[in-house]
Amino acid sequence: MKRLDLEHLIFAALCCDCGLIAKKLIGPAANFVTELLHIPGGIATSFSLMFLVVAAATIRRFGCATIMGIVQSLLAFTFGMTGSMGALAPIGYILPGIVIDVILYISYKKNPIPTAGIVASSIASSICACLVANILVFNLGGIVLLVYASVAATSGAICSLPAFTLTERLIPILQKGVHTERKQT
Amino acid sequence: MKKKIILIISVLAVLTAIVTCIYLSGRDKVAAGNVLIKTASSEVTVSINDLTLSKVSGETVNKKGETKKIEAEGFSLSDVPSLAGVSDYSEVSVFSDDEYNATVTSDELKDKERAWLISEENSVRLIVFDDPDSKRNVKNVVRIEIR
């Protein structure tokens, strides 16, 4: 496996932090919507996962989102941001990361910017996170679970739009940075 | 490509709207401070303020191990089945407004001091004492199902 460049590592670390902070920032607005819909969540997580998708699609290394999920779960433990999942929070961070990695890996072939992969991984990881939370905490069933999952899928799809735009703009910038670093060494 | 993404968002939003409409139209509507008690054969709506409340005091522990002192007025969950005329049951499930739910078994309810419905400002909260975490503490209780 090729070594990751310093720019990529810094960018991945930044995205881990942004994902966690974004979840906290969007929380009140997301709760307002989910309270109206009478469901326990499903929006804030999609926004948080967007940063994992952006980083994984930009860095283009299999395992990137999974490692970022592990880092996020460690950060969540450190800052006491485990939410309602408690000690099981790492599952809620790592499983969506694996889903992102697998979908993006499939979509990488011949695509400089894996657009379909970004959309699919954003939607699938949001659904995965919502199902994990449901199994570990909420125990919802029937139509409520369907609403919960479809809200997560829709917010995942909405987040894929800025994820696509960000990836499109960041790939040339990061590649330029990497080339400059290599020339210097 | 952005048009395709917007199309996907639109399709998902429409599907979500349809499912949400079906879900919201089928929900039991309960006024603030009231609780719907459902059994296999009947449904009764009670207001927490109309019940004879007792003093509740104790400590709960959250998942971080932090203790919280509870001093409130409440109604023992073990007395709820009798409100619906039920004497033989195996478990009582308590549902929040967002469908979060917790189940307390009849064995646990043999101890009258174990689970309480606590009156809060315009809402009801379930408190279960002696749990290792506060996972069964349900805020904004709207429905109780007795099985």
Coordinates of C-alpha atoms in Angstrom, one line a residue:
Chain A
M1 CA 0.0 0.0 0.0
K2 CA 1.3 3.5 -0.9
R3 CA 2.2 5.9 1.8
L4 CA -0.3 8.7 2.4
D5 CA 1.0 12.2 1.8
L6 CA 1.2 14.7 4.6
E7 CA -1.4 16.9 3.0
H8 CA -3.8 14.0 2.7
L9 CA -3.3 13.1 6.4
I10 CA -3.9 16.7 7.6
F11 CA -6.9 16.9 5.3
A12 CA -8.4 13.6 6.7
A13 CA -7.7 14.8 10.3
L14 CA -9.4 18.1 9.6
C15 CA -12.4 16.3 8.1
C16 CA -12.7 14.1 11.2
D17 CA -12.9 17.2 13.4
C18 CA -15.3 19.0 11.0
G19 CA -17.6 16.0 11.0
L20 CA -17.9 15.9 14.8
I21 CA -18.3 19.7 15.1
A22 CA -20.8 19.8 12.2
K23 CA -23.0 17.2 14.0
K24 CA -23.0 19.4 17.1
L25 CA -23.7 22.6 15.1
I26 CA -26.5 21.3 13.0
G27 CA -28.0 19.4 16.0
P28 CA -30.6 22.0 17.2
A29 CA -31.9 22.7 13.6
A30 CA -32.0 18.9 12.9
N31 CA -33.8 18.2 16.1
F32 CA -36.4 20.9 15.2
V33 CA -37.2 19.0 12.0
T34 CA -37.1 15.5 13.5
E35 CA -39.4 16.7 16.4
L36 CA -41.9 17.9 13.8
L37 CA -41.7 14.4 12.1
H38 CA -41.9 12.6 15.5
I39 CA -38.7 10.6 14.8
P40 CA -35.6 10.4 17.1
G41 CA -33.1 11.7 14.5
G42 CA -31.5 10.9 11.1
I43 CA -30.4 14.3 9.8
A44 CA -27.4 15.5 11.8
T45 CA -25.5 12.2 11.2
S46 CA -25.8 12.6 7.4
F47 CA -24.2 16.0 7.6
S48 CA -21.4 14.6 9.7
L49 CA -20.8 11.7 7.3
M50 CA -20.5 14.2 4.4
F51 CA -17.0 15.0 5.6
L52 CA -16.0 11.4 5.6
V53 CA -17.3 11.0 2.1
V54 CA -15.4 14.2 0.9
A55 CA -12.1 13.0 2.5
A56 CA -12.4 9.4 1.2
A57 CA -13.4 10.6 -2.3
T58 CA -10.6 13.1 -2.4
I59 CA -7.8 10.9 -1.0
R60 CA -9.0 7.9 -3.0
R61 CA -7.5 5.2 -0.7
F62 CA -9.5 2.1 0.4
G63 CA -9.9 2.2 4.2
C64 CA -9.7 6.0 4.5
A65 CA -13.3 6.4 5.8
T66 CA -13.0 3.4 8.1
I67 CA -9.8 4.9 9.7
M68 CA -11.5 8.3 10.0
G69 CA -14.5 6.6 11.7
I70 CA -12.1 5.0 14.2
V71 CA -10.5 8.4 14.8
Q72 CA -13.9 10.1 15.2
S73 CA -15.1 7.5 17.7
L74 CA -11.9 8.0 19.7
L75 CA -12.4 11.8 19.6
A76 CA -16.1 11.3 20.6
F77 CA -15.0 9.3 23.6
T78 CA -12.4 11.9 24.5
F79 CA -14.8 14.8 24.3
G80 CA -17.8 12.9 25.8
M81 CA -19.8 13.2 22.6
T82 CA -20.9 9.6 22.4
G83 CA -24.6 10.6 22.5
S84 CA -27.2 8.0 23.3
M85 CA -25.1 5.1 22.1
G86 CA -22.6 5.4 25.0
A87 CA -19.8 2.7 24.9
L88 CA -21.2 1.3 21.7
A89 CA -20.6 4.6 19.8
P90 CA -17.6 3.3 17.8
I91 CA -19.9 0.9 16.0
G92 CA -22.0 3.9 14.9
Y93 CA -18.9 5.7 13.5
I94 CA -17.0 2.7 12.0
L95 CA -19.8 0.8 10.2
P96 CA -20.8 3.8 8.0
G97 CA -17.1 4.4 7.3
I98 CA -16.8 0.8 6.0
V99 CA -19.9 1.4 3.8
I100 CA -18.4 4.6 2.3
D101 CA -15.1 2.8 1.6
V102 CA -16.7 -0.2 -0.1
I103 CA -19.0 1.9 -2.3
L104 CA -16.3 4.4 -3.3
Y105 CA -13.8 1.6 -4.0
I106 CA -16.3 0.1 -6.5
S107 CA -16.9 3.5 -8.2
Y108 CA -13.2 4.6 -8.4
K109 CA -12.5 2.7 -11.7
K110 CA -11.9 5.1 -14.5
N111 CA -13.6 8.0 -12.7
P112 CA -11.5 11.0 -11.7
I113 CA -14.3 12.2 -9.6
P114 CA -16.5 9.3 -8.4
T115 CA -19.8 11.2 -8.6
A116 CA -22.1 8.1 -8.4
G117 CA -20.0 6.7 -5.6
I118 CA -20.3 10.0 -3.6
V119 CA -24.1 10.0 -3.9
A120 CA -24.5 6.3 -3.3
S121 CA -22.0 6.2 -0.3
S122 CA -23.6 9.3 1.2
I123 CA -27.1 7.8 1.1
A124 CA -26.0 4.3 2.1
S125 CA -23.8 5.4 5.0
S126 CA -26.6 7.6 6.3
I127 CA -29.0 4.6 6.2
C128 CA -26.4 2.4 7.8
A129 CA -25.9 4.9 10.6
C130 CA -29.6 5.2 11.2
L131 CA -30.0 1.4 11.3
V132 CA -27.1 1.0 13.7
A133 CA -28.6 3.6 16.0
N134 CA -32.0 1.9 15.7
I135 CA -30.5 -1.5 16.7
L136 CA -28.4 -0.1 19.5
V137 CA -30.7 2.5 21.0
F138 CA -34.1 3.2 19.5
N139 CA -35.7 -0.2 18.7
L140 CA -38.1 1.3 16.3
G141 CA -40.2 -0.8 13.9
G142 CA -42.6 -0.7 11.1
I143 CA -43.6 2.7 9.5
V144 CA -41.6 4.7 12.1
L145 CA -38.4 3.0 11.1
L146 CA -39.3 3.5 7.4
V147 CA -39.8 7.2 8.0
Y148 CA -36.5 7.4 10.0
A149 CA -34.6 5.5 7.3
S150 CA -36.1 7.6 4.4
V151 CA -35.3 10.9 6.2
A152 CA -31.7 9.7 6.7
A153 CA -31.6 8.7 3.0
T154 CA -32.9 12.0 1.8
S155 CA -30.6 14.0 4.1
G156 CA -27.7 11.8 2.9
A157 CA -28.7 12.6 -0.7
I158 CA -28.9 16.3 0.1
C159 CA -25.4 16.2 1.7
S160 CA -24.0 14.5 -1.4
L161 CA -24.5 17.7 -3.4
P162 CA -22.1 19.8 -1.3
A163 CA -19.9 16.7 -1.0
F164 CA -19.6 16.4 -4.8
T165 CA -18.9 20.2 -5.2
L166 CA -16.2 20.1 -2.4
T167 CA -14.6 17.0 -3.9
E168 CA -14.6 18.5 -7.3
R169 CA -12.8 21.6 -6.1
L170 CA -10.5 19.9 -3.5
I171 CA -9.0 17.2 -5.7
P172 CA -6.9 19.6 -8.0
I173 CA -5.8 21.6 -4.9
L174 CA -4.7 18.6 -2.9
Q175 CA -3.0 17.0 -6.0
K176 CA -1.1 20.3 -6.6
G177 CA 0.0 20.3 -3.0
V178 CA 1.2 16.7 -3.1
H179 CA 3.2 17.4 -6.4
T180 CA 4.9 20.4 -4.8
E181 CA 5.8 18.4 -1.7
R182 CA 7.3 15.6 -3.9
K183 CA 9.3 18.1 -5.9
Q184 CA 10.7 19.6 -2.7
T185 CA 11.8 16.2 -1.4
Chain B
M1 CA -24.2 15.7 -13.0
K2 CA -25.6 18.1 -10.4
K3 CA -29.0 17.8 -12.2
K4 CA -28.9 14.0 -11.7
I5 CA -28.1 14.5 -8.0
I6 CA -31.0 17.0 -7.6
L7 CA -33.3 14.5 -9.4
I8 CA -32.2 11.7 -6.9
I9 CA -32.8 14.2 -4.0
S10 CA -36.3 15.1 -5.4
V11 CA -37.3 11.4 -5.8
L12 CA -36.2 10.6 -2.2
A13 CA -37.9 13.7 -0.8
V14 CA -41.2 12.7 -2.5
L15 CA -40.9 9.1 -1.2
T16 CA -40.1 10.5 2.3
A17 CA -43.0 12.9 2.2
I18 CA -45.4 10.0 1.2
V19 CA -44.1 7.7 4.0
T20 CA -44.2 10.6 6.5
C21 CA -47.8 11.5 5.6
I22 CA -48.9 7.9 6.1
Y23 CA -47.1 7.7 9.5
L24 CA -48.3 11.1 10.8
S25 CA -51.9 10.4 9.8
G26 CA -51.9 7.1 11.6
R27 CA -50.5 8.4 14.8
D28 CA -52.5 8.5 18.0
K29 CA -53.1 12.1 18.9
V30 CA -52.6 12.8 22.7
A31 CA -52.9 16.2 24.4
A32 CA -50.0 17.6 26.3
G33 CA -49.7 16.0 29.8
N34 CA -52.0 13.1 28.8
V35 CA -51.0 9.5 28.2
L36 CA -52.8 6.9 26.1
I37 CA -52.9 3.5 27.7
K38 CA -53.4 0.7 25.2
T39 CA -54.2 -2.9 25.9
A40 CA -55.2 -5.7 23.6
S41 CA -58.8 -4.9 24.0
S42 CA -59.1 -1.3 25.1
E43 CA -57.7 2.2 25.0
V44 CA -57.8 4.7 27.9
T45 CA -56.5 8.3 28.0
V46 CA -55.4 9.7 31.4
S47 CA -54.0 13.0 32.4
I48 CA -51.1 12.8 34.8
N49 CA -52.5 15.7 36.8
D50 CA -55.8 13.9 37.4
L51 CA -54.0 11.0 39.1
T52 CA -53.1 10.8 42.8
L53 CA -49.4 11.5 42.7
S54 CA -46.8 10.4 45.3
K55 CA -43.5 11.9 46.2
V56 CA -40.6 10.3 44.3
S57 CA -37.0 10.5 45.3
G58 CA -34.0 8.6 44.3
E59 CA -30.9 8.6 42.1
T60 CA -30.4 7.5 38.5
V61 CA -27.1 6.7 36.9
N62 CA -26.4 7.7 33.3
K63 CA -24.1 5.8 30.9
K64 CA -21.1 7.9 31.9
G65 CA -21.6 6.8 35.5
E66 CA -22.8 10.2 36.7
T67 CA -25.6 10.1 39.2
K68 CA -28.6 12.4 39.1
K69 CA -30.8 13.1 42.1
I70 CA -34.6 12.9 41.4
E71 CA -37.0 14.7 43.6
A72 CA -40.5 14.9 42.0
E73 CA -44.1 13.9 42.1
G74 CA -45.2 10.8 40.2
F75 CA -47.4 7.8 39.6
S76 CA -46.0 4.3 40.0
L77 CA -45.9 2.5 36.7
S78 CA -47.0 -0.7 38.5
D79 CA -50.4 1.0 39.1
V80 CA -50.9 1.9 35.4
P81 CA -52.3 -1.5 34.3
S82 CA -55.1 -1.2 36.9
L83 CA -56.1 2.1 35.3
A84 CA -56.9 0.1 32.1
G85 CA -58.6 -2.7 34.1
V86 CA -55.7 -5.1 33.5
S87 CA -54.5 -7.4 36.3
D88 CA -52.6 -10.1 34.3
Y89 CA -49.7 -8.8 32.1
S90 CA -46.2 -9.7 31.2
E91 CA -44.7 -6.3 30.3
V92 CA -45.4 -2.6 30.0
S93 CA -43.9 -0.6 27.1
V94 CA -43.7 3.2 27.5
F95 CA -43.4 5.2 24.3
S96 CA -42.1 8.8 23.8
D97 CA -43.5 11.3 21.3
D98 CA -40.7 10.3 18.9
E99 CA -41.4 6.6 19.4
Y100 CA -38.4 6.0 21.5
N101 CA -39.6 3.2 23.9
A102 CA -38.6 1.3 27.0
T103 CA -40.1 -1.9 28.3
V104 CA -40.5 -2.8 32.0
T105 CA -41.4 -6.4 32.9
S106 CA -44.1 -7.4 35.4
D107 CA -41.4 -9.0 37.6
E108 CA -39.7 -5.6 37.8
L109 CA -43.0 -3.9 38.5
K110 CA -43.5 -6.1 41.6
D111 CA -41.4 -3.5 43.2
K112 CA -43.7 -0.5 43.2
E113 CA -40.8 1.9 43.8
R114 CA -38.9 0.8 40.7
A115 CA -40.5 2.7 37.8
W116 CA -42.4 6.0 38.0
L117 CA -44.3 8.3 35.6
I118 CA -43.1 11.7 36.7
S119 CA -45.1 14.9 36.1
E120 CA -43.0 17.5 34.3
E121 CA -44.1 20.9 32.8
N122 CA -46.8 19.8 30.2
S123 CA -45.3 16.4 29.8
V124 CA -44.7 13.0 31.5
R125 CA -41.3 11.3 32.0
L126 CA -40.6 7.6 32.8
I127 CA -37.9 7.1 35.4
V128 CA -36.6 3.6 36.2
F129 CA -34.5 3.4 39.3
D130 CA -31.7 0.8 39.9
D131 CA -30.8 0.6 36.2
P132 CA -27.0 0.6 35.3
D133 CA -27.7 3.4 32.8
S134 CA -30.6 5.8 32.0
K135 CA -31.5 4.0 28.8
R136 CA -35.1 3.3 30.1
N137 CA -35.7 6.9 31.1
V138 CA -38.2 8.1 28.5
K139 CA -39.1 11.8 28.3
N140 CA -42.3 13.2 26.8
V141 CA -44.3 9.9 27.3
V142 CA -47.4 9.8 25.2
R143 CA -48.4 6.1 25.0
I144 CA -48.2 3.0 27.2
E145 CA -48.8 -0.4 25.8
I146 CA -49.7 -3.3 28.2
R147 CA -49.1 -6.8 27.0

